[in-house]
Tab-separated table of C-alpha atoms in Angstrom:
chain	number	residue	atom	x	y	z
A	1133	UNK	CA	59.186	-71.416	37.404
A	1134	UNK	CA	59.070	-72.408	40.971
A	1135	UNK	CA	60.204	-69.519	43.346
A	1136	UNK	CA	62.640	-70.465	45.991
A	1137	UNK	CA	61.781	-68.777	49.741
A	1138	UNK	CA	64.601	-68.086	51.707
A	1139	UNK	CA	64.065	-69.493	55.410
A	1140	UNK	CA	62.765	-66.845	57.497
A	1141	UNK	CA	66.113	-65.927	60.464
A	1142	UNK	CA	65.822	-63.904	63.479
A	1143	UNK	CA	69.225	-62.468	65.277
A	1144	UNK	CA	70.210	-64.219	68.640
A	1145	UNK	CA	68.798	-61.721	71.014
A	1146	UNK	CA	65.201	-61.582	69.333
A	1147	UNK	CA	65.691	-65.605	69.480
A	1148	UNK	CA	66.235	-66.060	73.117
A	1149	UNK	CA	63.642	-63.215	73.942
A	1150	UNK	CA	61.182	-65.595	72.333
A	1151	UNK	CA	62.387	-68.185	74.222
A	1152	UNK	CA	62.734	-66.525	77.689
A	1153	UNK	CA	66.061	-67.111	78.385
A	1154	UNK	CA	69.378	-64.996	78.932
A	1155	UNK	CA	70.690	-64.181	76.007
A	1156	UNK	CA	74.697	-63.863	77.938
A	1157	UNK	CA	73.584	-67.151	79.473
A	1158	UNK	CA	73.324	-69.067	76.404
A	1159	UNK	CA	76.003	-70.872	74.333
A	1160	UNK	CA	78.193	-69.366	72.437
A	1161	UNK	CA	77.271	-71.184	69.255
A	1162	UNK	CA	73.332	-69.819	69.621
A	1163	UNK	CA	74.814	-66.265	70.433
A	1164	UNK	CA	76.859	-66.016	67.910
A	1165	UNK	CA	74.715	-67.566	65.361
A	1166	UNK	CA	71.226	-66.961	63.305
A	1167	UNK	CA	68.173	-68.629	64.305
A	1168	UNK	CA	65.702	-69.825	61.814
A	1169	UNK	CA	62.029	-70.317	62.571
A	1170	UNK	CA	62.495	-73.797	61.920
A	1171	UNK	CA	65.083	-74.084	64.423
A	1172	UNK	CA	63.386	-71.765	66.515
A	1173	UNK	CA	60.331	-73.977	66.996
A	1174	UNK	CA	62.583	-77.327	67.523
A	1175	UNK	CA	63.940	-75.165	70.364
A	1176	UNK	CA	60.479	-74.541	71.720
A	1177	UNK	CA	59.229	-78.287	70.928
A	1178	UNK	CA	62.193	-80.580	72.016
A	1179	UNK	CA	64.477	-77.919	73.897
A	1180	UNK	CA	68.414	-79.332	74.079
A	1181	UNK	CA	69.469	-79.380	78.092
A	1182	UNK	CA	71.186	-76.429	78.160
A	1183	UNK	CA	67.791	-74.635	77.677
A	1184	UNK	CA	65.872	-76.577	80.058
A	1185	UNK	CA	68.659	-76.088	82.405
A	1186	UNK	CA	68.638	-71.947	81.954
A	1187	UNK	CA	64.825	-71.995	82.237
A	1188	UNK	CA	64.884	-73.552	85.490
A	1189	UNK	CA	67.562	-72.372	87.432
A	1190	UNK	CA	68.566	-68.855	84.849
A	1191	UNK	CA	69.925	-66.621	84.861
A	1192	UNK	CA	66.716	-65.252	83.999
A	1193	UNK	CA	66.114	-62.238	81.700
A	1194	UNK	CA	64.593	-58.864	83.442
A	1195	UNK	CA	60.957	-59.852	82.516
A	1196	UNK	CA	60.993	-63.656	83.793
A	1197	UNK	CA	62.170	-62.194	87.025
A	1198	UNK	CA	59.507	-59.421	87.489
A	1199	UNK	CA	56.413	-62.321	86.264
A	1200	UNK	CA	58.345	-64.381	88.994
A	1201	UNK	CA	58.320	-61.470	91.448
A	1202	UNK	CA	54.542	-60.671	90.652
A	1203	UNK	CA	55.792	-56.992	89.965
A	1204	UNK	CA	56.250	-54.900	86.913
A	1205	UNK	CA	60.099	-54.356	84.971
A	1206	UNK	CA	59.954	-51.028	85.850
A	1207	UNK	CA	58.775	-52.339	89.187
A	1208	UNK	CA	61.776	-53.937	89.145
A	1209	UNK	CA	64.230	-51.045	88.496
A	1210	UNK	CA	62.815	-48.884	91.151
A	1211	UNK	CA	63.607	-51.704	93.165
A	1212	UNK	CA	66.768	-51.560	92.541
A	1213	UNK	CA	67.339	-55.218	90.722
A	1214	UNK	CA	68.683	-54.543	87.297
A	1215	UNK	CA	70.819	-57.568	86.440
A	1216	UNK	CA	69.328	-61.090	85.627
A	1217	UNK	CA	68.569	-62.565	88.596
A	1218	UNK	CA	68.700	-66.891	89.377
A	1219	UNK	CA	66.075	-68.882	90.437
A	1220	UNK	CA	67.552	-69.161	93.684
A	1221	UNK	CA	68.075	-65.280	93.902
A	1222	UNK	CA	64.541	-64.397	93.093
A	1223	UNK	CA	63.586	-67.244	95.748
A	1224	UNK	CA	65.873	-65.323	97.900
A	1225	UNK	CA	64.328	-61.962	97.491
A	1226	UNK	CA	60.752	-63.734	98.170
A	1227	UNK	CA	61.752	-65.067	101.153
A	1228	UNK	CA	63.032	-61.885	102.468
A	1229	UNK	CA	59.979	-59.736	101.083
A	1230	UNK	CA	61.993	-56.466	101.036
A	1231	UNK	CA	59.437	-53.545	101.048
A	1232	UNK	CA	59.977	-52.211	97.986
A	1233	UNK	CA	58.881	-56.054	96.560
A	1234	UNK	CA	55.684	-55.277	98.689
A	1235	UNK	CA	54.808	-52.162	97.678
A	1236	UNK	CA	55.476	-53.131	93.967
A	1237	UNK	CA	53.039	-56.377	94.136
A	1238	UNK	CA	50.537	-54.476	95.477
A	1239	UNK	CA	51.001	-51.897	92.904
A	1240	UNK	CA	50.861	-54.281	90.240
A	1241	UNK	CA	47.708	-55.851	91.760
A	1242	UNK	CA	45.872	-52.422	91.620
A	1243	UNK	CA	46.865	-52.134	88.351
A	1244	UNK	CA	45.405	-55.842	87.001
A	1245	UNK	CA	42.260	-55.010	89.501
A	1246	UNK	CA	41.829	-51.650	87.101
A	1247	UNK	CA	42.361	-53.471	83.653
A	1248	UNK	CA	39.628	-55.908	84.570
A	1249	UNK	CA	37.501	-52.831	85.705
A	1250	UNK	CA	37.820	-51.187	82.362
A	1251	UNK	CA	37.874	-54.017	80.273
A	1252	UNK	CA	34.185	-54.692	82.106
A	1253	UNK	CA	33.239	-51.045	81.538
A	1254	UNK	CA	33.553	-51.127	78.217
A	1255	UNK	CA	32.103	-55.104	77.442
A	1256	UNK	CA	29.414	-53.165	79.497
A	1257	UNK	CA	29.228	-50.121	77.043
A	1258	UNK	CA	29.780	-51.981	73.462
A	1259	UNK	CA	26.664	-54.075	75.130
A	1260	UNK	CA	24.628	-51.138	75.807
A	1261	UNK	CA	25.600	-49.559	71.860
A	1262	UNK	CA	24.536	-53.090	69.953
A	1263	UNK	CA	21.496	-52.783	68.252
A	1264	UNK	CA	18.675	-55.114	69.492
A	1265	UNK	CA	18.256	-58.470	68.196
A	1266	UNK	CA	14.643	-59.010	66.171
């Protein structure tokens, strides 16, 4: 008796977080819909132009704009930015360099510059535990 799998769906919102895109920007057929893995990865491997077109110009989702920005989301809030934001906005809010954009990108620097540190410190101290080779 062959068992019969039932395709593997995802709801809308988890679908276009996968994707990167704005889930209120997207058709009304996708947010309204199911989206199976299969059709999931066809997005990701041959994207239809509405896609393409929202992952160039957005709006783009809170996370795409703070990567874009070089900050953190919550970077973002204390900024004050809290709605999806267009590629032309976010080019925008580069071009001005507001200093709460500033500050944030330097926080967020400190912060990668401390990951690497303790990711070294402990490649450094599993090193130091191994037992020698014979």
């Amino acid at each position: 008796m062959k068992s019969h799998q039932t395709p593997q769906t995802m709801k809308p919102a988890t679908a276009a977080k996968k994707l990167g895109v704005y889930l209120e920007a997207t058709p009304a057929e996708f947010q309204e819909g199911v989206v199976s893995r299969t059709e999931l990865n066809a997005l990701q491997t041959d994207p239809p132009e509405w896609l393409v077109e929202l992952r160039r110009n957005g709006p783009h989702p809170r996370p795409v704009v703070a990567a874009k920005l070089g900050v953190s989301i919550s970077g973002l809030a204390r900024g004050g930015v809290t709605e999806a934001l267009t590629t032309e906005q976010i080019e925008a809010l580069k071009q001005e360099g507001p200093e709460w954009l500033e500050r944030e990108r330097a926080t967020q620097a400190e912060v990668r510059k401390e990951a690497v540190r303790i990711k070294e410190k402990n490649a450094e101290r599993d090193e130091q535990s191994r037992p020698p080779r014979s």
